[in-house]
């Protein structure tokens, strides 16, 4: 390899790296775009006016790319927002409204006009959620023009450590705001969306035909051909994930390559290379449109077309430059895809194949036949390339995937073309397609069953906590130094590898070292979930309604729910158990208040409790005076009183109240306890988590005088006029008790060290003692 620096040999790759850093910085900092534009202009002038040599030219182009990334990333991440508040909204649906499991409906409105206090305004797209009437189910379809009265809101970003970033999720779909509610909602007409409606209609028609042809086994072909995984059973998704083969369910390079190969078979007889390239370009453009131009499909299509073009012009392809061209192509149009899991995994997998293939070529020389050698090499290197993002995103990696993937890839190389051919036959003749589909159905069933079985093996996956940023960069440096793309002196290379190894070892040690006692009140909207961390032991107090952020915190920090305490069986406190089970979070024991199942509770919570019993999780009940002892933490129940629980009551009345001794600092958590019972649970405490999300009839003056807390924590949403209630906030203010509610501050972390507690809000990192 040439001794010239890497960025001089591959300027496009260097500029792509600078552009990616610029996008990241533009998203992170909300500085005025004029600064970025000025920097971009200065960089262009530098390239044009300064004397040209290789070093200055490459440096100038990298500066241009950096400021271009800052500009585009900043505009995409910090768009202008509509005024929040109630208004009249009119827009066209970009897809059918989806009815979710919790009874709410969701959709996207395009070309929106809304009328509020400031008059009539327009916005490109809004995310619409509402609760339809059960008797008169209102579910408009794609292309309908809908009018309604609702409340426009600005979506929040990440509010919990390791939590879901709802704002970024919507921004990646081109949505800057949402509207909730559906008062006076009605369909005005059906203008459609032109070409977009045609593409959507094709998607729906192909999906319907696949369901007709393959019957109950249609979800897998639908996912592999159309990228639609919504109908795929959760156990199937989980099986592929645990077997390290989840990437096969996402349409990417393997799928695009097989589809293109299927098309090229007849094209090679009828057309020359240029004609093949033109026909394939049209096909891939249409295929990308049907799959909504997802990053893996666009990346694979660009790479394939560039490779064909290079053959035609008889130019030796450079895989790194070609990959960077695809990187540029996607992020110039959609810069926020840089933060998408599918984008990161897709590009890292291909980069791993490019970088690591030469390293394992020699050990695989004796493997025969050559196709098997290529399959093993591709699988292993793609896994190594995507290892870091997989750990950071999913907090686990698959051991068995290294053995399973070569076999599954070979099987998919047969199944995918077969599915495509059967779909084509089914579009021409439905009976013939159904007959062919019945022949391949047992193969599909057998493969899915085998994948589930392999994924359930005890050694299939290894859970890993999220690595600190310095450990990630050290791992990247370590991998880079082991490749042929870094040309430095041997001593410098050994020094860099050794230093990176030391940093990685330090990061792993930091993940396992015993930490201070912490209490984390998660921000769950109008739901409730908290964690107590004592070294390696973890207590989960309620899980919220959905539990996604609770599960993410446990998985990302490498923890299990040693003690899962459910204060009462209402869905806003225990509905998230379903997510913990789905994510396979280990649960040591479940603790309930005495008589919990005899109260007026949500039926779904009973079903979750039955699932926990079936899994073998021990369940025990607590009443006032019972305690749970850990290393530096003691939890003592103060309510309900033994023998006083009456069946058939509102579960809030008998929810579990706990006095938590956190290494000398006392915290009283009262769940949803009502005001007429709260005095029974009162105990002197330094910190109070107010009851029932700060409702009007809880946390009375007499109760505050009995507890005498120094600060109060309120699990409630932002912008609500009901919770936390102004009367309750007034009572706290009268008593001189500072209040922190999660809707404003995000997750509230209390760290106890040497008998002193420090409160750090997630959305404002200033410490409060």
XYZ file of C-alpha atoms in Angstrom:
769
model
C 0.000 0.000 0.000
C 1.154 3.588 -0.712
C 2.771 5.492 2.139
C 0.736 8.599 1.303
C -1.752 9.571 4.035
C -5.141 7.915 3.822
C -7.041 11.201 3.323
C -4.795 12.049 0.347
C -5.389 8.666 -1.269
C -9.148 8.747 -0.708
C -10.295 12.390 -0.432
C -13.951 11.401 -0.836
C -13.679 9.193 2.272
C -11.996 11.979 4.236
C -14.642 14.475 3.155
C -17.402 11.976 4.097
C -15.930 11.659 7.601
C -15.783 15.466 7.929
C -19.359 15.763 6.673
C -20.575 13.172 9.197
C -18.850 15.055 12.038
C -20.469 18.253 10.794
C -23.949 16.709 10.772
C -23.406 15.372 14.290
C -22.288 18.797 15.558
C -25.129 20.569 13.733
C -27.663 18.311 15.471
C -25.980 18.639 18.857
C -25.689 22.435 18.845
C -28.520 24.749 17.890
C -26.344 27.651 16.768
C -27.652 30.007 14.120
C -27.387 28.544 10.603
C -25.779 31.781 9.368
C -22.605 30.807 11.233
C -22.496 27.528 9.361
C -23.210 29.262 6.041
C -20.411 31.753 6.700
C -18.003 28.895 7.467
C -19.039 27.060 4.318
C -18.504 30.172 2.226
C -15.085 30.779 3.777
C -14.072 27.170 3.068
C -15.131 27.443 -0.585
C -13.180 30.693 -0.993
C -10.143 29.040 0.594
C -10.268 26.230 -1.962
C -10.734 28.637 -4.874
C -8.286 31.396 -3.945
C -5.350 29.719 -2.215
C -2.511 28.180 -4.277
C -3.492 24.628 -5.203
C -1.550 21.668 -3.930
C -2.684 18.283 -2.755
C -2.546 19.036 0.952
C -4.439 22.334 0.740
C -6.952 20.946 -1.723
C -7.880 17.988 0.491
C -7.933 20.147 3.640
C -10.151 22.692 1.900
C -12.602 20.067 0.701
C -12.761 18.563 4.195
C -13.523 22.014 5.625
C -16.253 22.512 3.015
C -17.742 19.111 3.884
C -17.606 19.889 7.616
C -19.487 23.158 7.301
C -21.940 21.705 4.803
C -22.731 18.992 7.358
C -23.130 21.626 10.072
C -25.514 23.587 7.881
C -27.684 20.708 6.660
C -27.657 18.885 10.012
C -28.562 22.082 11.855
C -31.449 22.891 9.498
C -32.789 19.323 9.669
C -32.539 18.986 13.468
C -33.761 22.466 14.386
C -36.613 23.315 12.005
C -39.067 26.131 12.544
C -42.012 24.937 14.639
C -45.714 25.794 14.466
C -47.323 27.522 17.419
C -48.397 25.062 20.113
C -52.022 25.054 21.223
C -55.519 24.170 20.067
C -56.400 24.874 16.461
C -58.344 23.728 13.429
C -56.244 21.384 11.263
C -56.735 20.216 7.674
C -54.364 17.826 5.897
C -54.033 14.782 3.634
C -53.126 11.386 5.100
C -49.869 9.941 3.758
C -50.787 6.377 4.837
C -53.700 4.478 6.326
C -54.434 5.360 9.954
C -53.174 2.565 12.201
C -55.123 1.375 15.238
C -52.625 0.476 17.979
C -52.935 -2.106 20.754
C -53.650 0.505 23.422
C -56.743 1.709 21.532
C -55.222 4.879 20.085
C -54.848 5.593 16.374
C -51.949 7.274 14.582
C -51.161 8.642 11.141
C -49.270 11.344 9.255
C -50.912 14.430 7.748
C -49.236 16.163 4.791
C -49.709 19.660 3.320
C -51.321 20.792 6.541
C -53.206 24.041 7.029
C -53.984 25.005 10.603
C -55.837 27.955 12.067
C -54.966 29.122 15.571
C -54.737 32.363 17.521
C -52.088 33.712 15.118
C -54.263 33.084 12.067
C -53.876 30.538 9.269
C -50.514 28.843 8.753
C -49.138 25.921 6.744
C -46.715 23.126 7.622
C -45.409 20.259 5.514
C -46.216 17.327 7.818
C -47.744 16.537 11.229
C -47.880 13.350 13.307
C -51.513 12.766 14.315
C -52.658 10.690 17.308
C -56.171 10.346 18.706
C -58.481 7.908 20.486
C -61.300 6.844 18.149
C -64.817 6.258 19.394
C -65.344 2.526 19.989
C -68.897 2.643 18.611
C -68.095 4.730 15.538
C -64.534 3.747 14.608
C -63.021 6.619 12.614
C -60.001 5.355 10.681
C -59.410 7.418 7.498
C -57.252 5.985 4.730
C -54.298 7.150 2.660
C -55.115 10.109 0.417
C -58.133 11.293 2.486
C -58.284 15.001 3.260
C -59.173 15.242 6.943
C -60.263 18.199 9.059
C -60.276 18.181 12.853
C -59.861 20.268 15.960
C -56.794 19.248 17.959
C -53.830 20.424 19.969
C -50.497 20.996 18.241
C -47.487 20.081 20.386
C -43.724 20.024 20.026
C -42.432 16.456 20.549
C -39.889 15.966 23.306
C -36.452 14.495 22.799
C -34.764 11.953 25.030
C -35.893 12.544 28.630
C -34.316 9.479 30.278
C -30.793 8.051 30.251
C -30.601 5.550 27.351
C -34.234 6.381 26.552
C -36.148 6.726 23.290
C -35.712 10.010 21.400
C -39.222 10.628 20.089
C -38.306 13.997 18.572
C -35.445 12.538 16.511
C -37.669 9.631 15.422
C -40.185 12.082 13.947
C -37.540 14.376 12.460
C -36.092 11.424 10.533
C -39.536 11.064 8.967
C -39.646 14.773 8.096
C -42.038 15.652 10.931
C -41.329 18.577 13.264
C -44.530 18.638 15.345
C -47.562 16.583 16.276
C -51.264 17.093 16.766
C -53.349 15.162 19.292
C -57.083 14.803 19.503
C -59.822 14.405 16.919
C -62.710 16.658 17.944
C -65.188 17.103 15.061
C -62.914 14.997 12.811
C -64.274 14.207 9.362
C -63.107 13.296 5.871
C -63.663 16.141 3.413
C -62.680 14.402 0.169
C -60.088 12.065 -1.345
C -57.683 14.088 -3.512
C -54.871 11.517 -3.221
C -51.187 12.398 -3.350
C -50.350 11.882 -7.007
C -47.326 9.638 -7.586
C -46.995 8.985 -3.841
C -50.499 7.506 -3.768
C -49.665 5.331 -6.786
C -46.570 3.969 -5.009
C -48.543 3.416 -1.806
C -51.213 1.606 -3.796
C -48.563 -0.664 -5.316
C -47.207 -1.416 -1.842
C -50.676 -2.351 -0.576
C -51.511 -4.419 -3.675
C -48.278 -6.414 -3.471
C -48.796 -6.951 0.255
C -52.358 -8.193 -0.294
C -51.251 -10.550 -3.053
C -48.483 -11.974 -0.834
C -51.051 -12.641 1.890
C -53.292 -14.400 -0.614
C -50.466 -16.502 -2.046
C -48.669 -17.511 1.157
C -51.524 -17.427 3.677
C -50.415 -17.600 7.319
C -46.750 -17.682 6.293
C -46.995 -14.394 4.370
C -45.403 -12.138 7.060
C -41.906 -13.465 6.301
C -42.054 -12.995 2.480
C -43.675 -9.598 3.090
C -40.776 -8.561 5.304
C -38.102 -9.885 2.929
C -39.553 -8.457 -0.286
C -41.363 -5.296 0.833
C -39.647 -4.455 4.106
C -43.003 -4.596 5.931
C -42.399 -6.200 9.335
C -45.546 -4.982 11.105
C -47.336 -8.312 10.526
C -44.357 -10.411 11.597
C -45.065 -12.083 14.987
C -42.980 -10.738 17.856
C -41.689 -14.224 18.694
C -40.360 -14.560 15.133
C -38.592 -11.193 15.323
C -37.154 -12.102 18.704
C -36.013 -15.496 17.429
C -34.087 -13.950 14.534
C -32.616 -11.328 16.889
C -31.448 -13.908 19.436
C -29.992 -16.053 16.652
C -27.999 -13.081 15.378
C -29.932 -13.030 12.089
C -32.180 -9.977 12.552
C -30.358 -8.281 9.663
C -31.892 -10.824 7.298
C -35.355 -9.431 8.085
C -34.333 -5.937 6.953
C -34.119 -5.461 3.198
C -30.469 -4.599 2.541
C -27.482 -5.627 0.422
C -28.223 -9.363 0.321
C -31.831 -8.808 -0.739
C -31.057 -6.107 -3.302
C -28.219 -8.200 -4.759
C -30.444 -11.263 -5.126
C -33.279 -9.271 -6.695
C -30.854 -7.569 -9.095
C -29.268 -10.919 -9.973
C -32.706 -12.352 -10.718
C -33.404 -9.469 -13.090
C -29.996 -9.621 -14.787
C -30.432 -13.273 -15.828
C -32.760 -12.419 -18.745
C -31.237 -8.962 -19.328
C -27.819 -10.455 -20.180
C -29.378 -12.232 -23.180
C -31.168 -9.186 -24.546
C -28.944 -6.207 -23.670
C -25.352 -5.087 -23.511
C -23.670 -3.799 -20.358
C -24.968 -0.227 -20.788
C -28.511 -1.411 -21.403
C -28.297 -3.661 -18.345
C -27.130 -0.706 -16.243
C -29.985 1.492 -17.485
C -32.634 -1.193 -16.905
C -31.260 -2.080 -13.491
C -31.182 1.623 -12.517
C -34.895 1.954 -13.364
C -35.740 -1.235 -11.466
C -33.762 -0.223 -8.368
C -35.266 3.258 -8.390
C -38.755 1.737 -8.393
C -37.768 -0.820 -5.734
C -36.331 1.931 -3.512
C -39.561 3.921 -3.918
C -41.684 0.909 -2.908
C -39.500 0.501 0.186
C -39.737 4.252 1.041
C -36.086 4.850 0.148
C -34.828 3.196 3.326
C -31.093 3.731 3.946
C -29.954 0.069 3.555
C -31.800 -0.303 0.237
C -30.473 2.982 -1.165
C -26.962 2.136 0.019
C -27.035 -1.303 -1.589
C -28.514 0.075 -4.807
C -25.907 2.820 -5.111
C -23.053 0.392 -4.432
C -24.362 -2.075 -7.004
C -24.855 0.543 -9.715
C -21.438 2.126 -9.070
C -19.789 -1.292 -9.294
C -21.481 -1.955 -12.646
C -20.528 1.499 -13.933
C -16.878 0.970 -12.963
C -16.832 -2.293 -14.897
C -18.247 -0.574 -17.972
C -15.614 2.196 -17.898
C -12.990 -0.451 -17.030
C -11.861 1.272 -13.884
C -10.618 -0.694 -10.898
C -13.205 -0.263 -8.133
C -12.169 1.003 -4.698
C -14.702 -0.374 -2.158
C -14.009 2.341 0.457
C -14.562 5.187 -2.032
C -17.670 3.501 -3.407
C -19.115 3.076 0.094
C -18.380 6.740 0.865
C -20.180 7.758 -2.335
C -23.277 5.948 -1.061
C -22.765 7.638 2.323
C -22.774 11.052 0.629
C -25.725 10.205 -1.595
C -27.981 9.334 1.350
C -26.919 11.956 3.890
C -27.007 14.898 1.490
C -30.754 14.335 1.139
C -31.467 12.957 4.633
C -28.700 14.033 7.047
C -30.556 12.771 10.132
C -30.289 9.187 8.858
C -26.805 9.335 10.397
C -28.535 8.686 13.747
C -30.690 5.838 12.430
C -29.940 2.339 13.721
C -30.495 0.774 10.296
C -28.113 3.262 8.651
C -25.362 2.666 11.219
C -25.668 -1.111 11.169
C -25.861 -1.271 7.382
C -22.803 0.882 6.702
C -20.726 -0.598 9.505
C -21.461 -4.124 8.271
C -20.273 -3.287 4.740
C -17.266 -1.394 6.099
C -16.395 -4.436 8.185
C -16.500 -6.642 5.097
C -14.168 -4.243 3.252
C -11.702 -3.703 6.076
C -11.516 -7.113 7.764
C -11.778 -9.485 4.785
C -8.011 -9.284 4.007
C -7.231 -10.090 7.664
C -9.026 -13.438 7.611
C -8.272 -14.401 4.010
C -5.230 -16.478 4.953
C -6.874 -18.487 7.789
C -9.718 -19.384 5.395
C -7.522 -20.474 2.479
C -8.124 -24.178 3.063
C -11.913 -23.895 3.328
C -13.632 -25.518 0.375
C -15.675 -24.918 -1.708
C -14.926 -21.299 -2.534
C -18.594 -20.263 -2.121
C -18.537 -21.491 1.494
C -15.303 -19.605 2.125
C -16.824 -16.403 0.754
C -19.982 -16.926 2.837
C -18.028 -17.434 6.060
C -15.813 -14.446 5.341
C -18.742 -12.145 4.568
C -20.700 -13.243 7.633
C -17.793 -12.962 10.056
C -16.519 -9.599 8.794
C -20.006 -8.060 8.600
C -20.630 -9.190 12.186
C -17.329 -7.692 13.339
C -18.076 -4.441 11.546
C -21.525 -4.067 13.096
C -20.480 -5.320 16.546
C -19.995 -1.903 18.162
C -23.240 -0.293 16.935
C -25.143 -3.507 17.784
C -23.839 -3.392 21.363
C -24.639 0.306 21.695
C -28.137 -0.047 20.221
C -29.335 -3.487 21.340
C -26.969 -4.056 24.312
C -26.196 -7.615 23.223
C -24.494 -9.608 20.506
C -25.052 -13.099 19.175
C -22.492 -15.859 19.551
C -24.499 -18.421 17.661
C -24.982 -15.996 14.786
C -21.442 -16.661 13.583
C -22.424 -20.289 13.003
C -26.006 -19.756 11.871
C -25.608 -16.845 9.451
C -23.671 -18.669 6.682
C -26.367 -21.349 6.561
C -29.248 -18.852 6.719
C -27.696 -16.617 4.058
C -27.367 -19.619 1.734
C -30.984 -20.589 2.436
C -32.200 -17.035 1.879
C -30.322 -16.965 -1.433
C -32.750 -19.681 -2.543
C -35.895 -18.563 -0.692
C -35.852 -14.892 -1.663
C -35.803 -15.463 -5.463
C -38.391 -18.180 -4.950
C -40.674 -15.781 -3.068
C -40.214 -13.169 -5.812
C -40.981 -15.631 -8.600
C -44.059 -16.975 -6.809
C -45.290 -13.393 -6.294
C -44.886 -12.694 -10.011
C -46.772 -15.893 -10.870
C -49.445 -14.995 -8.295
C -49.927 -11.577 -9.886
C -50.525 -13.265 -13.241
C -52.552 -16.242 -11.964
C -53.645 -16.348 -8.320
C -54.463 -20.127 -8.259
C -51.029 -20.977 -9.674
C -49.350 -18.658 -7.187
C -51.263 -20.190 -4.267
C -50.293 -23.698 -5.388
C -46.601 -22.767 -5.592
C -46.887 -20.964 -2.264
C -48.258 -24.115 -0.615
C -45.195 -26.049 -1.836
C -42.686 -23.672 -0.225
C -44.725 -23.053 2.936
C -43.280 -26.028 4.880
C -39.749 -24.774 4.175
C -40.665 -21.368 5.583
C -42.267 -22.912 8.664
C -39.290 -25.200 9.272
C -36.761 -22.381 8.931
C -38.658 -20.077 11.311
C -39.033 -22.877 13.884
C -35.322 -23.717 13.647
C -34.323 -20.061 14.081
C -36.560 -19.731 17.170
C -35.047 -22.896 18.657
C -31.502 -21.698 18.016
C -32.283 -18.282 19.468
C -33.577 -19.885 22.676
C -30.350 -21.789 23.335
C -28.771 -20.586 26.604
C -25.514 -19.544 24.926
C -27.131 -17.896 21.882
C -26.657 -14.281 22.966
C -24.400 -12.377 25.322
C -25.769 -9.248 26.986
C -23.420 -6.299 27.214
C -23.895 -2.874 28.808
C -23.578 0.233 26.692
C -19.939 1.212 26.330
C -18.741 4.711 27.286
C -17.812 6.991 24.385
C -14.065 6.817 25.064
C -14.217 3.025 25.000
C -15.993 3.108 21.619
C -13.387 5.397 20.059
C -10.579 3.282 21.525
C -12.132 0.191 19.913
C -12.374 2.023 16.569
C -8.713 3.058 16.837
C -7.702 -0.488 17.768
C -9.535 -1.945 14.743
C -8.185 0.721 12.378
C -4.600 0.117 13.436
C -4.959 -3.585 12.662
C -5.916 -2.921 9.045
C -3.891 -2.149 5.942
C -5.484 1.269 5.562
C -3.358 2.899 8.275
C 0.279 3.376 7.268
C 2.341 4.466 10.283
C 5.652 3.447 11.764
C 5.612 0.040 13.498
C 6.437 1.534 16.906
C 3.654 4.134 16.584
C 1.189 1.458 15.529
C 2.069 -0.761 18.499
C 1.827 2.234 20.834
C -1.627 3.154 19.489
C -2.872 -0.446 19.728
C -1.561 -0.784 23.285
C -3.064 2.543 24.355
C -6.429 1.661 22.841
C -6.392 -1.711 24.620
C -5.694 0.005 27.964
C -8.553 2.470 27.445
C -10.951 -0.364 26.530
C -9.897 -2.337 29.618
C -10.467 0.736 31.773
C -13.919 1.212 30.243
C -14.887 -2.406 30.955
C -13.610 -2.051 34.536
C -15.691 1.109 35.003
C -18.783 -0.806 33.895
C -18.314 -3.426 36.607
C -17.023 -1.301 39.512
C -19.342 -0.813 42.503
C -20.966 2.619 42.340
C -22.737 4.932 44.770
C -26.313 4.284 45.814
C -28.699 5.911 43.344
C -32.423 6.506 43.053
C -33.598 7.248 39.490
C -37.101 8.630 38.947
C -37.730 8.078 35.251
C -39.785 10.488 33.146
C -42.728 8.390 31.910
C -45.355 11.025 31.119
C -48.420 10.477 33.284
C -47.080 7.073 34.345
C -44.539 6.035 36.972
C -41.303 4.062 37.107
C -38.228 4.324 39.308
C -35.041 2.371 39.985
C -32.821 1.959 43.025
C -29.221 0.980 42.271
C -27.049 -0.391 45.055
C -23.784 -1.607 43.559
C -24.726 -4.530 41.354
C -28.225 -4.994 42.831
C -31.273 -3.295 41.311
C -34.798 -2.586 42.518
C -37.439 -1.571 39.964
C -40.427 0.249 41.472
C -43.180 0.140 38.828
C -42.521 0.048 35.089
C -44.726 2.767 33.603
C -47.373 2.078 30.975
C -45.054 0.988 28.168
C -41.743 0.267 29.890
C -39.441 0.901 26.934
C -37.191 3.371 28.733
C -37.153 1.235 31.901
C -35.993 -1.798 29.907
C -33.439 0.301 27.994
C -31.941 1.623 31.229
C -31.559 -1.883 32.648
C -30.111 -3.355 29.462
C -27.782 -0.431 28.726
C -26.388 -0.459 32.263
C -26.032 -4.259 32.271
C -28.535 -4.807 35.074
C -31.342 -7.186 35.913
C -34.519 -6.480 37.890
C -33.454 -8.288 41.074
C -36.603 -7.028 42.819
C -39.571 -5.866 40.727
C -41.983 -3.967 43.002
C -45.435 -3.208 41.580
C -47.118 -0.728 43.912
C -50.554 -1.616 42.459
C -51.985 -3.231 39.357
C -52.916 -0.250 37.193
C -51.511 -0.133 33.652
C -49.717 3.197 34.137
C -47.612 1.489 36.818
C -47.263 -2.105 35.619
C -48.109 -2.144 31.901
C -44.390 -1.840 31.122
C -43.778 -5.342 32.485
C -44.679 -6.556 28.986
C -41.678 -4.715 27.535
C -39.334 -6.138 30.183
C -40.525 -9.625 29.260
C -40.207 -8.936 25.533
C -36.632 -7.670 25.990
C -35.774 -10.711 28.146
C -34.785 -8.603 31.157
C -34.052 -11.117 33.961
C -36.495 -10.710 36.880
C -35.469 -12.049 40.278
C -38.695 -11.674 42.262
C -41.971 -9.744 42.089
C -43.299 -7.855 45.128
C -46.937 -6.742 45.444
C -48.945 -5.065 48.211
C -51.178 -7.313 50.288
C -54.494 -7.953 48.525
C -53.316 -6.413 45.255
C -55.216 -8.843 43.026
C -58.499 -8.430 44.932
C -58.946 -4.744 44.076
C -60.440 -2.984 41.051
C -57.515 -3.340 38.683
C -56.731 -3.428 34.956
C -57.338 -6.933 33.505
C -54.186 -6.710 31.381
C -52.095 -6.431 34.534
C -53.476 -9.745 35.798
C -52.450 -11.387 32.520
C -48.910 -10.010 32.944
C -48.845 -11.377 36.479
C -49.870 -14.813 35.197
C -47.040 -14.650 32.628
C -44.540 -13.868 35.381
C -45.791 -16.864 37.371
C -45.476 -19.126 34.335
C -41.872 -17.965 33.893
C -41.148 -19.039 37.466
C -40.655 -15.600 38.994
C -41.447 -15.863 42.741
C -44.185 -13.475 43.892
C -44.476 -12.248 47.467
C -46.679 -9.716 49.205
C -45.760 -6.890 51.574
C -47.689 -4.912 54.162
C -46.723 -2.234 56.673
C -43.680 -3.289 58.704
C -42.264 -5.722 56.108
C -38.847 -4.810 54.743
C -36.439 -5.615 51.944
C -32.762 -5.476 52.920
C -29.913 -5.041 50.457
C -26.310 -3.938 50.935
C -26.696 -0.225 51.673
C -30.424 0.056 51.049
C -33.424 -0.911 53.171
C -37.000 -0.636 51.926
C -39.718 -0.689 54.598
C -43.430 -0.792 53.753
C -45.553 1.811 55.547
C -48.876 0.939 53.859
C -51.163 -1.050 53.569
C -51.692 -2.206 57.151
C -51.915 -5.959 57.607
C -55.458 -7.291 57.864
C -57.152 -4.024 56.903
C -57.315 -4.515 53.119
C -60.884 -4.773 51.819
C -61.484 -6.407 48.411
C -63.202 -4.651 45.522
C -61.771 -1.187 46.233
C -59.919 1.232 43.974
C -56.379 -0.161 43.814
C -54.963 3.322 44.515
C -56.250 3.126 48.106
C -54.134 0.106 48.942
C -51.065 0.706 46.822
C -47.701 -0.017 48.387
C -45.943 2.894 50.120
C -42.227 2.463 50.897
C -39.758 4.284 53.111
C -36.419 3.834 51.376
C -33.255 4.173 53.435
C -30.627 4.952 50.793
C -27.382 4.643 52.744
C -28.601 7.109 55.374
C -30.841 9.298 53.190
C -34.565 8.579 53.549
C -36.979 8.745 50.618
C -40.725 8.115 50.896
C -42.472 6.869 47.760
C -46.265 6.689 47.916
C -47.386 5.403 44.510
C -50.944 6.536 43.720
C -52.085 6.618 47.348
C -55.205 8.731 47.817
C -55.443 11.633 50.240
C -57.822 9.881 52.650
C -55.261 7.107 53.319
C -51.932 8.934 52.989
C -51.563 9.765 56.694
C -51.329 6.036 57.449
C -48.252 5.890 55.214
C -46.601 9.079 56.535
C -43.027 8.776 57.826
C -40.239 11.285 58.365
C -38.168 11.514 55.169
C -35.594 13.733 53.482
C -37.153 13.305 50.029
C -40.790 12.759 49.075
C -42.077 11.335 45.843
C -45.571 12.812 45.869
C -48.564 10.553 45.407
C -50.719 10.118 42.307
C -48.550 12.289 40.017
C -49.317 15.379 42.122
C -53.117 15.151 42.074
C -55.284 17.756 43.784
C -56.484 15.474 46.602
C -53.115 14.024 47.617
C -50.082 15.365 49.519
C -52.117 17.431 51.979
C -50.759 19.977 54.468
C -51.029 17.584 57.436
C -49.173 14.918 55.459
C -46.349 17.348 54.561
C -46.024 18.362 58.215
C -45.656 14.685 59.180
C -43.073 13.879 56.483
C -41.120 17.208 56.511
C -39.237 16.543 53.257
C -36.484 18.815 51.964
C -37.435 18.294 48.289
C -40.329 16.710 46.401
C -40.242 14.618 43.206
C -43.291 14.617 40.934
C -43.710 12.019 38.144
C -45.932 13.975 35.753
C -46.055 15.169 32.183
C -45.170 18.673 30.994
C -47.863 21.117 29.914
C -50.737 19.388 31.733
C -53.289 21.645 33.436
C -54.353 18.845 35.802
C -51.191 16.995 36.901
C -49.345 18.210 38.855
C -52.330 20.156 40.169
C -51.803 23.862 41.026
C -53.348 23.372 44.494
C -50.827 20.654 45.332
C -47.949 22.781 44.035
C -49.207 25.658 46.177
C -49.138 23.456 49.274
C -45.519 22.505 48.545
C -44.612 26.166 48.053
C -46.297 27.150 51.331
C -44.210 24.537 53.152
C -41.024 25.810 51.432
C -40.400 22.486 49.669
C -38.715 22.751 46.240
C -40.527 20.589 43.654
C -39.011 18.861 40.625
C -41.328 17.229 38.133
C -40.180 14.931 35.377
C -42.149 16.715 32.670
C -39.887 19.743 33.061
C -36.601 18.210 34.237
C -36.662 14.745 32.684
C -35.354 11.810 34.734
C -34.330 12.794 38.273
C -31.241 10.986 39.583
C -30.414 11.146 43.287
C -26.894 10.006 44.125
C -26.027 9.289 47.767
C -22.419 9.579 48.864
C -21.174 9.791 52.472
C -24.705 10.381 53.734
C -25.300 13.340 51.397
C -27.750 13.293 48.499
C -27.215 15.087 45.184
C -30.032 15.578 42.680
C -29.105 15.755 38.971
C -31.984 16.373 36.506
C -31.420 14.749 33.111
C -32.478 17.829 31.142
C -30.434 20.204 33.289
C -27.182 18.746 34.578
C -26.658 21.302 37.352
C -26.302 19.469 40.625
C -28.622 20.288 43.550
C -27.645 19.193 47.035
